[in-house]
Amino acid sequence: MKILKIILICFGVLVFLLFTGMYCVAKFVDVNKYVPEITALVSKSIGREVKAGTAGLTFSFSRGIVLEIKDLGVADDPAFSDKPFVTVGRVVLSVDLKAVILARKLVISEIEISGPKVILVRNKDGVINAATMASGGTVKDISQKETSSPAPAALPVLLVSRFSITGGEVTFIDETFEPKLSVQLQKIDLVVRNLSLIDPFDFTIKAGLFSSAQNVSVTGRAGFDIAHLGARLADIKLSTDMGKISLDQLNAALPMLEPAGLKSPLGGILEVALPELVANANGLLSLKANARLSKGVMTSALVPLSVEDIELRADADQKNMDIKSLDFVFSEGNVHAQGYVANYMAEPVIDLTATASGIETKNISEAYKLPGRLTGKASAVIKAKLAGKTPEALMGSLAGDVKASVSNGTLEGVNVLEQGLSSIPMLPGLWDMVKADLPAETQKDLKEGVTLVEKCEMEASARDGLLTITRADLVTRDLVASAKGTVKLPDAVDIKADLYITKKVSGVLVNKVKDLGNLYDAEGRIYIPVLVSGPLTQPKVGADMDYLTQKLLVNKGKELLQNVIDKNPEVQGV
């Protein structure tokens, strides 16, 4: 017992002397004079200039050795930027002496980093500025918990019990886009428990994306490959409230979206699960992701009506995205789409198939302020292919086909029969002459200011920004119209329509105005070719004057000549 007592006393004295020595070192040693030597050594090892402001060393029985460094900075590669690659306002590091002495482990009880800023740049060649700090390589699998091999006896195992970042900021500048994009994560708060350079660890992040508020939350697992500046993430769960996105910040960061004219409201809950993400200094090596958007809302100047109740399901790897389903409500109808985006990180190519049903056309007519309001329920089938990084490039590359129809429709504000007859300048006042003699059901439609649409169908194709209408048919009680032409997106119209007035109405018209009989077709219907040109919102509508001149004036001349011949038989053989 006496021997044990002596051993305990000796051990206590040893511990006291050790802690006293540590206190004296922390109290009387000025670590600032070692800062230039340490920063020079680090600068040489990473190939970047490293600077640090002041440093301080303190000791306490509760926190152990505490090292504080202020105003830390790492320069960027001059080939990328003259701005700092990394800046840190303050770093506080606490070392657990008990673990070093008893367990031969270098346990850092806590690292606190305040106000760090990182600027990542990808140049036009696709190289990231971080890549020049170390060579690339593969990263070992951390999807399962690994048992690290014992460290050499002379080197303690590094473990950080708690690692935290507050007020962080990461800016990613991508110069492969024109104009370049600049995405910023701000107000980053990160907490890691049991951070290790060998074993995987759990982390949580909160940050603001295109927002002054923290609208992004991330949890998951990570691990390092220090030799290659690599990392692998697993079991990542990301969620963000798109309703907190600032459209000003979004357009400033992604200028290619500005032509889309996104407007409020913008909303929805986006959830992303990443079973695996592997990256190193050379960029993204492997990615598996599943995305889900629910209760989404979007409004654009290009499409004045809101797109609501957006539900998206998509899978992605490091190159391609598979859009499993995209459903939303537009103009009171439902739209379902599926698609595939190839090479979305560089030059995206989009294949899309969509079906729509129950679309209320009156809302679209009013939103675009069209001269005639077509009411009814529209359905459509669309197949499209687009390529490019910007809305302009996407619209310019648009290639696809569409079939659309409207059922139970009425045309308000425009009477097609009146438009057709009023477009004949050789017969001024024709409409006023005949409208009182039209059938009773036609009179009723005129009084109510509507045209009942029995059939309205269209087939069109899009190539290189040009919409070609291959077939468009309109059937009403009084006429049949078919049209072909082009629409140069967004608003240049060039369409020819063939207007056939029904045989019943044609007979009434010819009885009133005999000259209209010169416009009969083989089936006894009055035929009027109509040309539509100009902007989509205010098109110029008129009859084909060359055709009408030939039919009305030439035939009128023939008729007059025949009258002369009838009255003067002697000239018939001349």
XYZ file of C-alpha atoms in Angstrom:
574
model
C 0.000 0.000 0.000
C 2.875 2.342 0.787
C 4.398 1.655 -2.645
C 1.063 2.393 -4.363
C 0.751 5.596 -2.393
C 4.247 6.665 -3.446
C 3.414 5.901 -7.130
C 0.234 7.955 -6.974
C 2.057 10.848 -5.362
C 4.776 10.726 -8.021
C 2.176 10.602 -10.804
C 0.335 13.565 -9.325
C 3.551 15.549 -9.073
C 4.374 14.646 -12.695
C 0.972 15.783 -13.927
C 1.263 18.985 -11.883
C 4.698 19.745 -13.336
C 3.459 18.998 -16.845
C 0.456 21.273 -16.602
C 2.574 23.937 -14.902
C 5.045 23.726 -17.772
C 2.239 24.025 -20.305
C 0.888 27.040 -18.492
C 4.301 28.699 -18.468
C 4.781 28.019 -22.195
C 1.382 29.464 -23.000
C 1.970 32.405 -20.690
C 5.470 33.448 -21.625
C 6.071 32.177 -25.188
C 5.093 34.642 -27.940
C 3.771 32.451 -30.775
C 3.542 35.444 -33.137
C 7.259 35.235 -33.865
C 6.724 31.732 -35.289
C 3.826 32.775 -37.554
C 5.993 33.907 -40.532
C 7.976 30.671 -40.444
C 4.835 28.513 -40.280
C 2.987 30.431 -43.032
C 6.069 30.240 -45.275
C 6.212 26.473 -44.759
C 2.509 26.086 -45.574
C 2.834 28.383 -48.595
C 5.607 26.232 -49.989
C 3.677 23.008 -49.472
C 0.471 24.158 -51.231
C 1.980 26.480 -53.800
C -0.088 29.464 -52.632
C 0.845 32.461 -50.531
C -0.530 32.130 -46.997
C -0.845 35.072 -44.630
C -1.925 35.327 -41.007
C -2.508 38.270 -38.706
C -2.008 37.851 -34.981
C -1.846 34.589 -33.031
C -2.279 33.864 -29.356
C -1.712 30.843 -27.094
C -3.498 30.331 -23.783
C -3.891 27.464 -21.320
C -6.623 26.451 -18.894
C -7.493 23.268 -17.029
C -10.998 23.271 -18.537
C -10.134 23.893 -22.222
C -6.519 22.737 -22.427
C -4.219 24.559 -24.841
C -6.107 27.168 -26.877
C -4.589 28.603 -30.054
C -6.251 31.641 -31.663
C -5.374 32.985 -35.107
C -6.912 36.070 -36.688
C -7.044 37.327 -40.272
C -5.928 34.175 -42.036
C -5.745 34.235 -45.840
C -4.737 32.013 -48.766
C -4.035 33.593 -52.153
C -5.614 32.324 -55.365
C -3.761 31.087 -58.415
C -2.980 34.271 -60.416
C -4.219 32.514 -63.553
C -7.716 32.530 -62.026
C -8.053 35.612 -59.867
C -6.163 38.282 -57.970
C -8.659 37.967 -55.108
C -7.962 35.693 -52.104
C -8.917 32.054 -52.467
C -9.720 31.760 -48.745
C -10.040 34.349 -45.985
C -10.896 33.634 -42.355
C -11.687 36.219 -39.716
C -10.867 34.088 -36.691
C -9.833 30.507 -35.874
C -9.862 29.102 -32.343
C -8.357 25.659 -31.678
C -8.480 23.827 -28.333
C -6.287 20.738 -27.655
C -7.291 18.049 -25.122
C -4.021 17.329 -23.245
C -5.511 14.410 -21.357
C -6.091 12.458 -24.566
C -2.562 13.205 -25.794
C -0.961 12.023 -22.548
C -3.110 9.009 -21.705
C -4.397 7.747 -25.081
C -1.610 8.942 -27.377
C -4.228 10.637 -29.534
C -4.162 14.222 -30.708
C -7.709 15.157 -29.739
C -8.712 18.704 -30.594
C -11.667 19.331 -28.397
C -12.972 22.161 -30.569
C -12.225 24.210 -33.683
C -14.240 27.367 -34.191
C -13.980 29.239 -37.505
C -15.675 32.604 -37.795
C -16.439 34.456 -41.024
C -14.629 32.277 -43.594
C -14.944 33.171 -47.270
C -14.036 30.840 -50.138
C -14.049 31.737 -53.844
C -14.127 28.784 -56.253
C -13.540 29.537 -59.936
C -13.991 27.268 -62.934
C -12.304 28.785 -65.981
C -13.380 28.468 -69.614
C -11.335 25.282 -69.950
C -13.335 23.660 -67.144
C -10.434 23.718 -64.621
C -11.213 24.687 -61.012
C -8.777 26.943 -59.140
C -8.531 24.461 -56.253
C -7.052 21.887 -58.668
C -3.726 23.717 -58.878
C -3.093 23.129 -55.171
C -2.713 19.343 -55.512
C -2.976 16.543 -58.046
C -6.267 14.697 -58.492
C -7.015 11.115 -57.615
C -9.617 8.746 -56.344
C -11.275 8.845 -52.985
C -11.780 5.758 -50.876
C -15.252 4.496 -50.078
C -16.706 5.816 -46.846
C -20.239 4.593 -47.288
C -19.551 2.119 -44.494
C -17.792 2.801 -41.240
C -14.110 2.013 -41.608
C -11.706 0.752 -38.999
C -8.540 2.753 -39.402
C -5.201 1.036 -39.235
C -3.093 1.950 -36.195
C -1.104 5.122 -36.659
C 2.649 5.007 -36.245
C 3.703 5.225 -32.610
C 5.359 8.582 -33.105
C 2.254 10.140 -34.679
C -0.942 10.558 -32.677
C -4.318 10.056 -34.377
C -6.046 13.384 -35.106
C -9.622 13.775 -33.877
C -11.696 16.942 -33.545
C -14.523 16.512 -31.070
C -16.405 19.529 -32.396
C -15.792 21.541 -35.540
C -17.955 24.571 -36.288
C -18.195 27.388 -38.826
C -20.319 30.479 -38.336
C -21.067 33.226 -40.835
C -19.355 31.436 -43.729
C -19.575 32.312 -47.390
C -18.759 30.266 -50.504
C -18.860 31.789 -53.989
C -18.691 29.619 -57.104
C -17.875 31.427 -60.359
C -18.316 29.415 -63.562
C -16.706 31.017 -66.604
C -17.766 28.200 -68.939
C -21.115 30.003 -69.183
C -21.583 33.205 -71.166
C -22.271 35.414 -69.364
C -20.535 33.747 -66.441
C -22.595 32.657 -63.477
C -21.793 33.414 -59.861
C -23.584 31.356 -57.204
C -23.112 32.314 -53.579
C -23.894 30.430 -50.383
C -24.012 32.869 -47.496
C -24.646 32.814 -43.762
C -23.204 29.298 -43.621
C -23.349 27.600 -40.222
C -21.654 24.182 -40.065
C -21.404 21.758 -37.150
C -19.363 18.532 -37.254
C -19.023 16.049 -34.426
C -15.934 13.819 -34.147
C -14.218 15.169 -37.231
C -11.512 12.771 -38.394
C -9.045 12.630 -41.251
C -9.499 8.844 -41.378
C -13.034 7.874 -40.431
C -16.310 9.298 -41.805
C -18.254 11.751 -39.691
C -21.712 13.357 -39.543
C -22.388 17.028 -40.254
C -25.186 19.586 -40.480
C -25.242 22.781 -42.531
C -27.588 25.736 -42.698
C -27.069 28.436 -45.335
C -28.719 31.000 -47.549
C -28.910 30.367 -51.312
C -30.105 33.344 -53.411
C -31.478 34.640 -50.128
C -30.467 36.798 -47.178
C -32.116 34.198 -44.907
C -30.987 30.642 -44.214
C -33.246 28.765 -46.607
C -31.094 25.645 -47.141
C -30.611 22.797 -44.671
C -28.195 19.890 -45.255
C -27.365 16.830 -43.180
C -25.143 13.913 -44.081
C -21.904 12.011 -43.780
C -18.462 12.882 -45.125
C -14.898 11.678 -45.236
C -11.545 12.924 -46.551
C -8.780 11.780 -48.838
C -6.121 14.273 -47.758
C -3.542 12.991 -50.233
C -5.677 14.080 -53.183
C -7.678 16.941 -51.654
C -10.692 14.732 -52.085
C -13.868 13.970 -50.218
C -16.798 11.639 -50.409
C -20.267 12.452 -49.138
C -22.946 9.890 -48.342
C -26.538 9.871 -47.100
C -26.973 13.578 -47.845
C -30.387 15.133 -47.210
C -30.922 18.660 -48.566
C -34.057 20.755 -48.325
C -34.810 24.334 -49.295
C -37.811 26.629 -49.268
C -37.905 28.281 -52.701
C -40.362 30.844 -51.397
C -37.457 32.530 -49.596
C -35.419 32.973 -52.787
C -34.751 36.579 -53.792
C -35.409 36.993 -57.524
C -32.958 39.910 -57.606
C -30.196 37.708 -56.204
C -31.189 34.826 -58.485
C -31.034 36.951 -61.646
C -27.770 38.564 -60.568
C -26.171 35.153 -59.968
C -27.614 33.489 -63.059
C -27.918 36.227 -65.715
C -28.970 33.690 -68.342
C -32.316 33.427 -66.501
C -33.109 37.143 -66.821
C -34.806 36.823 -70.254
C -37.189 34.300 -68.701
C -38.594 37.163 -66.626
C -39.266 35.190 -63.457
C -41.692 37.026 -61.178
C -43.304 36.551 -57.805
C -44.779 34.306 -56.619
C -41.989 31.746 -56.710
C -42.263 28.894 -54.253
C -42.070 25.227 -53.415
C -40.192 22.807 -51.205
C -37.178 21.195 -52.885
C -35.756 18.042 -51.287
C -32.633 16.337 -52.613
C -31.189 13.030 -51.445
C -27.603 12.184 -52.405
C -26.673 8.585 -51.628
C -23.204 9.323 -53.010
C -21.050 12.265 -54.060
C -17.325 11.950 -54.761
C -15.138 14.934 -55.612
C -11.534 16.067 -55.530
C -9.482 19.016 -56.689
C -10.157 18.062 -60.314
C -13.914 18.353 -59.874
C -16.898 16.062 -59.494
C -16.037 12.378 -59.979
C -19.266 10.605 -59.040
C -22.781 11.635 -58.115
C -26.067 9.916 -57.376
C -28.985 12.176 -56.552
C -32.764 12.051 -56.232
C -34.705 15.313 -56.326
C -38.279 16.078 -55.373
C -40.090 19.406 -55.711
C -43.527 19.752 -54.143
C -46.119 22.532 -53.988
C -44.114 24.538 -56.510
C -45.263 27.854 -57.976
C -43.642 29.810 -60.831
C -44.586 32.921 -62.809
C -42.735 34.239 -65.851
C -43.084 37.277 -68.100
C -42.923 34.862 -71.050
C -45.905 32.931 -69.674
C -48.095 35.482 -67.840
C -50.176 32.787 -66.150
C -48.795 31.124 -63.034
C -47.651 27.518 -63.125
C -48.977 26.022 -59.894
C -48.916 22.814 -57.856
C -45.617 21.765 -59.419
C -44.568 18.221 -58.508
C -41.183 17.033 -59.793
C -39.353 13.710 -59.441
C -35.884 13.376 -60.959
C -32.709 11.278 -60.675
C -29.240 12.503 -61.632
C -25.635 11.434 -61.863
C -22.590 13.615 -62.528
C -23.531 14.024 -66.209
C -27.198 13.324 -66.899
C -30.617 13.888 -65.354
C -33.662 11.667 -65.756
C -36.915 13.571 -65.206
C -39.185 10.780 -64.036
C -42.271 12.959 -63.796
C -43.187 16.635 -63.884
C -46.785 17.541 -63.105
C -48.338 20.963 -62.701
C -51.524 22.970 -63.108
C -51.648 25.600 -65.848
C -54.703 27.689 -66.719
C -56.957 25.364 -64.715
C -55.703 22.297 -66.627
C -53.228 19.537 -65.891
C -49.867 18.980 -67.559
C -47.760 15.843 -67.250
C -44.227 15.635 -68.624
C -41.244 13.307 -68.690
C -37.791 13.961 -70.024
C -34.064 13.463 -70.060
C -31.291 16.043 -69.767
C -27.923 14.924 -71.110
C -24.677 16.651 -70.136
C -26.465 19.136 -67.874
C -23.222 20.314 -66.261
C -21.740 21.528 -69.561
C -23.855 21.782 -72.735
C -27.290 20.444 -71.776
C -29.472 18.651 -74.321
C -33.108 18.245 -73.257
C -35.609 15.690 -74.581
C -39.141 16.293 -73.334
C -42.561 14.726 -73.847
C -45.652 16.375 -72.372
C -49.409 15.912 -72.407
C -51.927 18.549 -71.370
C -55.660 18.366 -70.734
C -58.399 20.661 -69.507
C -56.469 23.879 -70.301
C -58.843 26.846 -70.169
C -58.032 28.800 -73.348
C -59.906 31.930 -72.268
C -57.292 32.616 -69.578
C -54.496 32.361 -72.158
C -56.300 34.686 -74.593
C -56.786 37.291 -71.874
C -53.224 36.962 -70.567
C -51.746 37.571 -74.020
C -54.436 40.176 -74.867
C -55.373 38.442 -78.090
C -57.998 40.198 -80.259
C -60.346 37.206 -80.053
C -60.925 35.180 -76.909
C -61.203 31.475 -77.598
C -62.884 29.789 -74.662
C -62.958 26.055 -74.176
C -60.913 23.165 -72.864
C -57.689 22.481 -74.717
C -55.619 19.328 -74.831
C -52.208 18.805 -76.391
C -49.369 16.355 -76.950
C -45.907 17.865 -77.224
C -42.537 16.374 -78.092
C -39.577 18.738 -77.923
C -35.795 18.789 -77.984
C -33.688 21.746 -76.850
C -29.991 22.405 -76.322
C -27.995 25.222 -74.735
C -27.220 27.016 -71.492
C -29.345 30.143 -71.921
C -33.050 30.763 -72.647
C -32.037 32.307 -75.974
C -30.004 29.239 -76.936
C -32.766 26.901 -75.793
C -35.456 28.714 -77.779
C -33.177 29.010 -80.798
C -32.515 25.263 -80.800
C -36.135 24.262 -80.131
C -37.203 21.325 -82.283
C -40.408 19.441 -81.723
C -43.966 18.636 -82.679
C -47.300 19.530 -81.145
C -50.875 18.380 -81.635
C -53.572 20.435 -79.943
C -57.349 20.643 -79.940
C -60.104 22.631 -78.243
C -63.476 21.168 -77.307
C -66.730 22.890 -76.291
C -65.341 26.191 -77.469
C -66.628 29.645 -78.309
C -64.845 32.533 -79.972
C -65.661 35.823 -78.255
C -64.990 39.316 -79.540
C -64.323 38.231 -83.147
C -66.902 37.008 -85.653
C -65.028 35.052 -88.310
C -67.861 35.359 -90.851
C -67.964 39.140 -90.436
C -64.178 39.330 -90.693
C -64.198 37.343 -93.919
C -66.934 39.312 -95.664
C -65.643 42.690 -94.471
C -62.224 41.927 -95.940
C -63.514 42.216 -99.536
C -62.786 45.837 -100.561
C -64.396 45.392 -104.008
C -67.740 45.036 -102.237
C -67.768 47.860 -99.663
C -70.507 47.701 -97.069
C -71.141 44.047 -97.870
C -71.563 43.017 -94.241
C -74.164 45.667 -93.534
C -76.024 44.602 -96.663
C -76.314 40.919 -95.767
C -76.292 40.553 -91.974
C -80.035 41.140 -91.611
C -80.783 38.226 -93.961
C -78.582 35.645 -92.229
C -80.202 32.548 -90.625
C -81.802 32.972 -87.183
C -79.175 30.923 -85.344
C -76.432 33.065 -86.904
C -78.303 36.228 -85.877
C -78.410 34.925 -82.302
C -74.648 34.347 -82.243
C -74.069 37.840 -83.617
C -76.271 39.373 -80.948
C -74.442 37.511 -78.178
C -71.049 38.383 -79.713
C -69.868 34.768 -79.895
C -69.066 32.129 -82.484
C -69.690 28.548 -81.441
C -66.668 26.387 -82.220
C -67.555 22.825 -83.144
C -63.976 21.815 -83.913
C -60.587 23.401 -83.454
C -57.458 21.361 -84.100
C -53.841 22.150 -84.894
C -50.671 20.290 -85.780
C -47.364 22.148 -85.808
C -43.634 21.632 -85.671
C -40.848 23.838 -84.362
C -37.366 24.112 -85.810
C -34.707 26.768 -85.209
C -37.087 29.153 -83.472
C -39.714 28.883 -86.222
C -43.133 27.380 -85.491
C -44.601 25.869 -88.669
C -48.342 25.217 -88.588
C -48.828 22.228 -90.872
C -52.557 21.963 -90.240
C -55.074 24.080 -88.362
C -58.813 23.458 -88.722
C -61.713 25.526 -87.376
C -65.329 24.449 -87.811
C -68.230 26.670 -86.733
C -71.939 26.679 -87.500
C -71.462 28.985 -90.496
C -68.035 28.246 -91.907
C -65.040 25.972 -92.148
C -61.483 27.315 -92.056
C -58.156 25.607 -92.549
C -54.807 27.330 -92.180
C -51.098 26.851 -92.714
C -48.211 29.139 -91.964
C -45.393 30.097 -89.659
C -44.893 31.929 -86.390
C -41.407 33.253 -85.772
C -41.070 33.097 -82.012
C -41.992 35.109 -80.150
C -44.327 37.260 -82.265
C -43.967 37.330 -86.088
C -46.988 35.706 -87.800
C -47.327 34.675 -91.460
C -50.400 32.480 -92.016
C -52.720 31.759 -94.945
C -56.231 30.569 -94.124
C -58.835 29.104 -96.479
C -62.309 30.241 -95.429
C -65.350 28.298 -96.687
C -68.815 29.626 -95.829
C -71.398 26.846 -95.482
C -73.647 26.151 -98.458
C -76.748 27.311 -96.566
C -75.288 30.695 -95.613
C -73.618 31.068 -99.026
C -77.002 30.730 -100.739
C -78.463 33.504 -98.564
C -75.498 35.760 -99.353
C -75.591 35.201 -103.111
C -79.350 35.834 -103.190
C -78.625 39.209 -101.626
C -75.437 40.024 -103.570
C -75.218 38.228 -106.882
C -71.505 39.035 -107.348
C -70.631 36.729 -104.460
C -71.498 33.838 -106.718
C -68.148 34.427 -108.414
C -66.538 33.109 -105.200
C -68.328 29.737 -105.278
C -66.229 26.608 -105.106
C -67.213 23.279 -106.705
C -69.446 22.444 -103.722
C -71.419 25.692 -103.883
C -69.628 27.320 -100.934
C -68.228 30.849 -100.945
C -64.441 30.594 -100.700
C -62.330 33.470 -99.344
C -58.552 33.141 -98.860
C -57.394 35.162 -95.834
C -53.854 36.316 -94.970
C -52.708 36.914 -91.379
C -49.418 38.734 -90.736
C -47.662 40.917 -88.186
C -47.244 40.605 -84.405
C -49.087 37.838 -82.601
C -50.895 40.231 -80.250
C -52.099 42.558 -83.050
C -52.072 40.654 -86.333
C -53.162 42.193 -89.604
C -56.026 40.180 -91.102
C -57.124 40.635 -94.730
C -58.339 38.776 -97.776
C -55.974 37.659 -100.551
C -56.434 40.614 -102.889
C -54.877 38.941 -105.918
C -57.365 36.099 -105.736
C -60.401 38.331 -105.122
C -59.407 40.694 -107.933
C -59.227 37.806 -110.346
C -62.513 36.259 -109.237
C -64.642 39.373 -108.790
C -63.349 41.999 -111.205
C -62.260 39.682 -113.998
C -65.449 37.662 -113.784
C -67.428 40.904 -113.597
C -65.685 42.052 -116.766
C -66.484 38.779 -118.491
C -70.108 39.146 -117.454
C -70.330 42.684 -118.840
C -68.670 41.576 -122.058
C -71.109 38.724 -122.382
C -74.016 41.181 -121.951
C -72.643 43.279 -124.775
C -72.319 40.231 -127.002
C -75.840 39.110 -126.153
C -77.196 42.496 -127.181
C -75.031 42.610 -130.331
C -74.945 39.128 -131.856
C -73.117 40.421 -134.925
C -69.916 40.884 -132.879
C -69.903 37.348 -131.431
C -67.566 35.995 -134.041
C -65.180 38.931 -133.921
